[in-house]
């Protein structure tokens, strides 16, 4: 049996209330993350972001990546906000899944990218880490398919009464 004290129960209640709030208004988390992404981009020391696919090495300026993510999050937030203002019902489960895949994927990728080792002896570790990062990035990108599915299903559903 788990013994939960009042403090723990209050924390669980507050957390669940905040999650319900974010699931009901997902545009807030996307719009709030835009200044955080911009601030993170300003404070980061990297000028570019590089990745390789087979024999091709792609280099993207960090500022361009920040602008891209900010615009994408703005558009996603605008879509969620428009659906709320049009009084269209979105799936809470799809909202939650989209938020978790988007922000969880980005957070895990960032954490894993901090684990790269500089030593040439650690090639296997870095190779496996690169594979994990690419896999999570692929899941995160494919998870974005949930967003248009949710929007289209909200448009197809009849408007809630009231």
Coordinates of N, CA and C in Angstrom, one line a residue:
X1 N 0.8 -1.2 0.0 CA 0.0 0.0 0.0 C 0.9 1.2 0.0
X2 N 0.5 2.2 -0.8 CA 1.2 3.5 -0.8 C 0.6 4.5 0.2
X3 N 1.4 5.0 1.0 CA 0.9 6.0 2.0 C 1.1 7.4 1.5
X4 N 0.0 8.1 1.1 CA 0.1 9.4 0.5 C -0.3 10.4 1.6
X5 N 0.6 11.4 1.9 CA 0.2 12.4 2.8 C -0.6 13.5 2.1
X6 N -1.1 14.5 2.9 CA -1.9 15.6 2.3 C -1.1 16.4 1.3
X7 N 0.1 16.6 1.6 CA 1.0 17.4 0.7 C 1.1 16.8 -0.7
X8 N 1.3 15.5 -0.7 CA 1.4 14.7 -2.0 C 0.1 14.8 -2.7
X9 N -1.0 14.6 -2.0 CA -2.3 14.6 -2.7 C -2.6 16.0 -3.3
X10 N -2.2 17.1 -2.6 CA -2.4 18.4 -3.1 C -1.5 18.6 -4.3
X11 N -0.3 18.1 -4.3 CA 0.6 18.2 -5.5 C 0.0 17.5 -6.7
X12 N -0.5 16.3 -6.5 CA -1.1 15.5 -7.5 C -2.3 16.2 -8.1
X13 N -3.1 16.8 -7.2 CA -4.3 17.5 -7.7 C -4.0 18.7 -8.5
X14 N -3.0 19.5 -8.0 CA -2.5 20.7 -8.8 C -1.9 20.3 -10.1
X15 N -1.1 19.2 -10.1 CA -0.5 18.8 -11.4 C -1.6 18.3 -12.4
X16 N -2.6 17.5 -11.9 CA -3.6 17.1 -12.8 C -4.5 18.2 -13.3
X17 N -4.7 19.2 -12.5 CA -5.5 20.4 -12.9 C -4.7 21.2 -14.0
X18 N -3.4 21.3 -13.8 CA -2.6 22.0 -14.8 C -2.6 21.2 -16.1
X19 N -2.5 19.9 -16.1 CA -2.4 19.1 -17.3 C -3.8 19.2 -18.0
X20 N -4.9 19.2 -17.3 CA -6.2 19.3 -17.9 C -6.3 20.7 -18.6
X21 N -5.8 21.7 -17.9 CA -5.8 23.1 -18.5 C -5.0 23.1 -19.8
X22 N -3.8 22.5 -19.8 CA -3.0 22.6 -21.0 C -3.6 21.7 -22.1
X23 N -4.3 20.6 -21.8 CA -4.9 19.8 -22.8 C -6.1 20.5 -23.4
X24 N -6.8 21.2 -22.6 CA -8.0 22.0 -23.1 C -7.6 23.2 -23.8
X25 N -6.4 23.8 -23.5 CA -5.9 25.0 -24.2 C -4.5 24.7 -24.7
X26 N -4.3 23.8 -25.6 CA -2.9 23.5 -26.0 C -2.1 24.6 -26.7
X27 N -2.9 25.6 -27.2 CA -2.2 26.7 -27.9 C -1.3 27.5 -26.9
X28 N -1.7 27.5 -25.6 CA -0.9 28.2 -24.6 C 0.5 27.7 -24.5
X29 N 0.6 26.4 -24.5 CA 2.0 25.8 -24.3 C 2.8 26.0 -25.5
X30 N 2.2 26.0 -26.7 CA 3.0 26.3 -27.9 C 3.4 27.8 -28.0
X31 N 2.5 28.7 -27.7 CA 2.8 30.1 -27.8 C 3.8 30.5 -26.6
X32 N 3.6 29.9 -25.5 CA 4.5 30.2 -24.4 C 6.0 29.7 -24.7
X33 N 6.1 28.6 -25.4 CA 7.4 28.1 -25.7 C 8.2 28.9 -26.7
X34 N 7.5 29.8 -27.5 CA 8.2 30.6 -28.5 C 9.2 31.5 -27.9
X35 N 8.9 32.3 -26.9 CA 9.9 33.2 -26.3 C 11.0 32.3 -25.6
X36 N 10.7 31.2 -25.1 CA 11.7 30.3 -24.4 C 12.6 29.8 -25.5
X37 N 12.1 29.4 -26.6 CA 13.0 28.9 -27.7 C 13.9 30.0 -28.2
X38 N 13.4 31.2 -28.4 CA 14.2 32.3 -28.8 C 15.2 32.7 -27.8
X39 N 14.9 32.7 -26.5 CA 15.8 33.0 -25.5 C 16.9 31.9 -25.4
X40 N 16.5 30.7 -25.6 CA 17.5 29.6 -25.6 C 18.4 29.7 -26.8
X41 N 17.9 30.1 -27.9 CA 18.7 30.3 -29.1 C 19.7 31.5 -29.0
X42 N 19.3 32.5 -28.3 CA 20.1 33.7 -28.1 C 21.3 33.3 -27.1
X43 N 21.0 32.5 -26.1 CA 21.9 32.2 -25.1 C 22.9 31.0 -25.4
X44 N 22.5 30.3 -26.5 CA 23.3 29.1 -26.8 C 24.6 29.6 -27.5
X45 N 25.7 28.9 -27.4 CA 26.9 29.3 -28.0 C 27.2 28.7 -29.4
X46 N 26.3 27.8 -29.8 CA 26.5 27.2 -31.1 C 26.0 28.1 -32.2
X47 N 26.8 28.3 -33.3 CA 26.4 29.1 -34.4 C 25.7 28.2 -35.4
X48 N 25.9 26.9 -35.4 CA 25.3 26.1 -36.4 C 24.9 24.7 -35.8
X49 N 24.1 24.0 -36.5 CA 23.7 22.7 -36.1 C 23.9 21.8 -37.2
X50 N 24.7 20.7 -37.0 CA 25.1 19.8 -38.1 C 24.6 18.4 -37.9
X51 N 24.2 17.8 -38.9 CA 23.9 16.3 -38.9 C 24.2 15.7 -40.2
X52 N 24.5 14.4 -40.2 CA 24.8 13.8 -41.4 C 23.8 12.6 -41.7
X53 N 23.6 12.5 -43.0 CA 22.8 11.4 -43.5 C 23.6 10.7 -44.6
X54 N 24.0 9.5 -44.3 CA 25.0 8.8 -45.1 C 26.2 9.6 -45.4
X55 N 26.5 10.0 -46.7 CA 27.7 10.7 -47.0 C 27.5 12.2 -47.1
X56 N 26.3 12.7 -46.7 CA 26.0 14.1 -46.8 C 25.9 14.7 -45.5
X57 N 26.6 15.8 -45.3 CA 26.6 16.5 -44.0 C 25.8 17.8 -44.1
X58 N 24.8 18.0 -43.4 CA 23.9 19.1 -43.5 C 24.3 20.1 -42.3
X59 N 24.4 21.3 -42.6 CA 24.7 22.3 -41.6 C 23.6 23.4 -41.7
X60 N 22.9 23.7 -40.6 CA 21.9 24.6 -40.5 C 22.2 25.7 -39.4
X61 N 22.1 26.9 -39.8 CA 22.4 28.0 -38.8 C 21.4 27.9 -37.6
X62 N 21.9 28.0 -36.4 CA 21.0 28.0 -35.2 C 19.9 29.0 -35.3
X63 N 20.2 30.2 -35.8 CA 19.2 31.2 -35.9 C 18.1 30.8 -36.8
X64 N 18.4 30.2 -37.9 CA 17.4 29.7 -38.8 C 16.5 28.6 -38.2
X65 N 17.1 27.7 -37.5 CA 16.4 26.7 -36.8 C 15.5 27.3 -35.7
X66 N 15.9 28.3 -35.0 CA 15.1 29.0 -34.0 C 13.9 29.6 -34.7
X67 N 14.1 30.3 -35.8 CA 13.0 31.0 -36.5 C 12.0 29.9 -37.0
X68 N 12.5 28.8 -37.5 CA 11.7 27.8 -38.0 C 10.8 27.2 -36.9
X69 N 11.4 26.8 -35.8 CA 10.6 26.3 -34.7 C 9.6 27.3 -34.2
X70 N 10.0 28.6 -34.1 CA 9.1 29.6 -33.6 C 7.9 29.8 -34.5
X71 N 8.1 29.8 -35.8 CA 7.0 29.9 -36.8 C 6.1 28.7 -36.7
X72 N 6.7 27.5 -36.7 CA 5.9 26.3 -36.6 C 5.1 26.2 -35.4
X73 N 5.6 26.6 -34.2 CA 4.9 26.6 -33.0 C 3.8 27.7 -33.0
X74 N 4.1 28.8 -33.6 CA 3.1 29.8 -33.8 C 1.9 29.4 -34.6
X75 N 2.2 28.7 -35.7 CA 1.1 28.2 -36.6 C 0.3 27.1 -35.9
X76 N 1.0 26.2 -35.2 CA 0.3 25.1 -34.4 C -0.6 25.8 -33.4
X77 N 0.0 26.7 -32.6 CA -0.8 27.4 -31.6 C -2.0 28.1 -32.2
X78 N -1.8 28.8 -33.3 CA -2.9 29.5 -34.0 C -4.0 28.5 -34.5
X79 N -3.6 27.3 -34.9 CA -4.6 26.3 -35.3 C -5.5 25.8 -34.1
X80 N -4.8 25.6 -33.0 CA -5.5 25.2 -31.8 C -6.4 26.3 -31.3
X81 N -5.9 27.5 -31.3 CA -6.7 28.7 -30.8 C -7.9 28.9 -31.7
X82 N -7.7 28.8 -33.0 CA -8.8 29.0 -34.0 C -9.9 27.9 -33.8
X83 N -9.5 26.7 -33.5 CA -10.5 25.7 -33.2 C -11.3 26.0 -32.0
X84 N -10.6 26.5 -31.0 CA -11.3 26.8 -29.7 C -12.3 28.0 -29.9
X85 N -11.8 29.0 -30.7 CA -12.7 30.2 -30.9 C -13.9 29.8 -31.9
X86 N -13.7 28.8 -32.8 CA -14.7 28.4 -33.7 C -15.7 27.4 -32.9
X87 N -15.4 27.2 -31.7 CA -16.2 26.3 -30.8 C -16.2 24.9 -31.4
X88 N -15.1 24.4 -31.9 CA -15.0 23.0 -32.4 C -14.3 22.2 -31.3
X89 N -14.8 21.0 -31.2 CA -14.3 20.1 -30.1 C -13.1 19.2 -30.7
X90 N -12.0 19.4 -30.0 CA -10.8 18.6 -30.4 C -10.7 17.4 -29.4
X91 N -10.0 16.4 -29.8 CA -9.8 15.2 -29.0 C -8.7 15.5 -27.9
X92 N -9.1 15.3 -26.6 CA -8.2 15.6 -25.6 C -7.0 14.6 -25.6
X93 N -7.3 13.4 -26.0 CA -6.3 12.4 -26.1 C -5.3 12.7 -27.1
X94 N -5.8 13.2 -28.3 CA -4.8 13.6 -29.4 C -4.1 14.8 -29.0
X95 N -4.7 15.8 -28.3 CA -4.0 17.0 -27.8 C -2.8 16.6 -26.9
X96 N -3.1 15.7 -26.0 CA -2.1 15.2 -25.0 C -1.0 14.5 -25.7
X97 N -1.3 13.6 -26.7 CA -0.3 12.9 -27.4 C 0.6 13.8 -28.2
X98 N 0.0 14.8 -28.9 CA 0.7 15.7 -29.7 C 1.7 16.5 -28.8
X99 N 1.2 17.0 -27.7 CA 2.0 17.8 -26.8 C 3.2 17.0 -26.3
X100 N 2.9 15.8 -25.8 CA 3.9 14.9 -25.3 C 5.0 14.6 -26.3
X101 N 4.5 14.2 -27.5 CA 5.5 13.8 -28.6 C 6.3 15.0 -29.0
X102 N 5.7 16.2 -29.1 CA 6.4 17.4 -29.5 C 7.5 17.8 -28.5
X103 N 7.0 18.1 -27.3 CA 7.9 18.7 -26.3 C 8.7 17.6 -25.6
X104 N 8.2 16.4 -25.4 CA 9.0 15.3 -24.9 C 10.1 14.9 -25.8
X105 N 9.8 14.8 -27.1 CA 10.8 14.5 -28.1 C 11.9 15.5 -28.2
X106 N 11.5 16.8 -28.2 CA 12.6 17.8 -28.2 C 13.4 17.8 -27.0
X107 N 12.8 17.6 -25.8 CA 13.5 17.6 -24.6 C 14.5 16.4 -24.5
X108 N 14.0 15.2 -24.9 CA 14.9 14.0 -24.9 C 16.0 14.2 -25.9
X109 N 15.8 14.7 -27.1 CA 16.8 15.0 -28.1 C 17.9 15.9 -27.5
X110 N 17.4 17.0 -26.8 CA 18.4 17.9 -26.3 C 19.2 17.3 -25.2
X111 N 18.6 16.5 -24.3 CA 19.3 15.8 -23.2 C 20.3 14.8 -23.8
X112 N 19.9 14.0 -24.8 CA 20.8 13.1 -25.4 C 22.0 13.8 -26.1
X113 N 21.7 14.9 -26.8 CA 22.8 15.6 -27.5 C 23.9 16.1 -26.5
X114 N 23.5 16.3 -25.3 CA 24.5 16.8 -24.3 C 25.4 15.7 -23.8
X115 N 25.1 14.4 -24.2 CA 25.9 13.3 -23.8 C 27.0 12.9 -24.7
X116 N 27.1 13.6 -25.9 CA 28.2 13.2 -26.8 C 29.6 13.3 -26.1
X117 N 30.4 12.4 -26.5 CA 31.8 12.3 -25.9 C 32.8 12.7 -27.0
X118 N 33.8 13.4 -26.6 CA 34.8 13.9 -27.6 C 35.9 12.8 -27.9
X119 N 36.1 11.9 -27.0 CA 37.2 10.9 -27.2 C 36.9 10.0 -28.4
X120 N 37.9 9.8 -29.2 CA 37.8 8.9 -30.4 C 37.5 7.4 -29.9
X121 N 37.9 7.1 -28.7 CA 37.6 5.8 -28.2 C 36.1 5.5 -27.9
X122 N 35.3 6.6 -27.9 CA 33.9 6.5 -27.6 C 33.1 6.5 -28.9
X123 N 33.6 6.0 -30.0 CA 32.9 6.1 -31.2 C 31.6 5.3 -31.2
X124 N 31.7 4.1 -30.6 CA 30.5 3.2 -30.6 C 29.4 3.9 -29.7
X125 N 29.8 4.5 -28.6 CA 28.8 5.2 -27.8 C 28.1 6.3 -28.6
X126 N 28.9 7.2 -29.2 CA 28.4 8.3 -30.0 C 27.5 7.8 -31.2
X127 N 28.0 6.7 -31.8 CA 27.2 6.1 -32.9 C 25.8 5.7 -32.4
X128 N 25.8 5.0 -31.3 CA 24.5 4.5 -30.7 C 23.6 5.7 -30.3
X129 N 24.3 6.7 -29.7 CA 23.6 8.0 -29.3 C 23.0 8.7 -30.5
X130 N 23.7 8.7 -31.6 CA 23.2 9.3 -32.8 C 22.0 8.6 -33.3
X131 N 22.1 7.3 -33.3 CA 20.9 6.4 -33.7 C 19.7 6.7 -32.8
X132 N 19.9 6.8 -31.5 CA 18.8 7.1 -30.6 C 18.2 8.5 -30.9
X133 N 19.1 9.5 -31.1 CA 18.6 10.8 -31.4 C 17.8 10.9 -32.7
X134 N 18.3 10.2 -33.8 CA 17.6 10.1 -35.0 C 16.2 9.4 -34.9
X135 N 16.2 8.3 -34.1 CA 15.0 7.6 -33.9 C 13.9 8.4 -33.2
X136 N 14.4 9.1 -32.1 CA 13.4 10.0 -31.4 C 13.0 11.2 -32.3
X137 N 13.9 11.7 -33.1 CA 13.5 12.8 -34.0 C 12.5 12.3 -35.0
X138 N 12.7 11.1 -35.5 CA 11.7 10.6 -36.5 C 10.3 10.3 -35.8
X139 N 10.3 9.8 -34.6 CA 9.1 9.7 -33.9 C 8.4 11.0 -33.6
X140 N 9.2 12.0 -33.3 CA 8.6 13.4 -33.0 C 8.1 14.0 -34.3
X141 N 8.8 13.8 -35.4 CA 8.3 14.3 -36.7 C 7.0 13.6 -37.1
X142 N 7.0 12.3 -37.1 CA 5.8 11.6 -37.4 C 4.7 11.8 -36.5
X143 N 5.0 12.2 -35.2 CA 4.0 12.5 -34.3 C 3.2 13.8 -34.6
X144 N 3.8 14.6 -35.5 CA 3.2 15.9 -35.9 C 2.0 15.6 -36.8
X145 N 1.9 14.4 -37.3 CA 0.7 14.0 -38.1 C -0.5 14.0 -37.3
X146 N -0.4 13.8 -36.0 CA -1.5 13.9 -35.0 C -2.2 15.2 -35.1
X147 N -1.5 16.3 -35.3 CA -2.0 17.6 -35.3 C -3.1 17.8 -36.4
X148 N -2.7 17.6 -37.7 CA -3.8 17.8 -38.7 C -4.9 16.8 -38.6
X149 N -4.6 15.6 -38.1 CA -5.7 14.6 -37.9 C -6.7 15.2 -36.8
X150 N -6.2 15.7 -35.8 CA -7.0 16.3 -34.7 C -7.8 17.5 -35.2
X151 N -7.2 18.4 -36.0 CA -7.9 19.5 -36.6 C -9.0 19.1 -37.5
X152 N -8.7 18.2 -38.4 CA -9.7 17.7 -39.4 C -10.8 17.0 -38.7
X153 N -10.5 16.2 -37.7 CA -11.6 15.5 -37.0 C -12.5 16.5 -36.2
X154 N -11.8 17.6 -35.7 CA -12.6 18.6 -35.0 C -13.5 19.4 -36.0
X155 N -13.0 19.6 -37.2 CA -13.8 20.3 -38.2 C -15.0 19.4 -38.7
X156 N -14.8 18.1 -38.8 CA -15.8 17.2 -39.3 C -16.9 17.0 -38.2
X157 N -16.5 16.9 -37.0 CA -17.5 16.7 -35.9 C -18.5 17.8 -35.9
X158 N -19.7 17.6 -35.5 CA -20.7 18.6 -35.3 C -20.3 19.5 -34.1
X159 N -20.7 20.8 -34.2 CA -20.4 21.7 -33.1 C -21.1 21.3 -31.9
X160 N -20.4 21.4 -30.7 CA -21.1 21.1 -29.4 C -22.2 22.1 -29.2
X161 N -23.3 21.6 -28.6 CA -24.4 22.5 -28.3 C -24.1 23.4 -27.1
X162 N -24.6 24.6 -27.1 CA -24.4 25.5 -26.0 C -23.4 26.5 -26.3

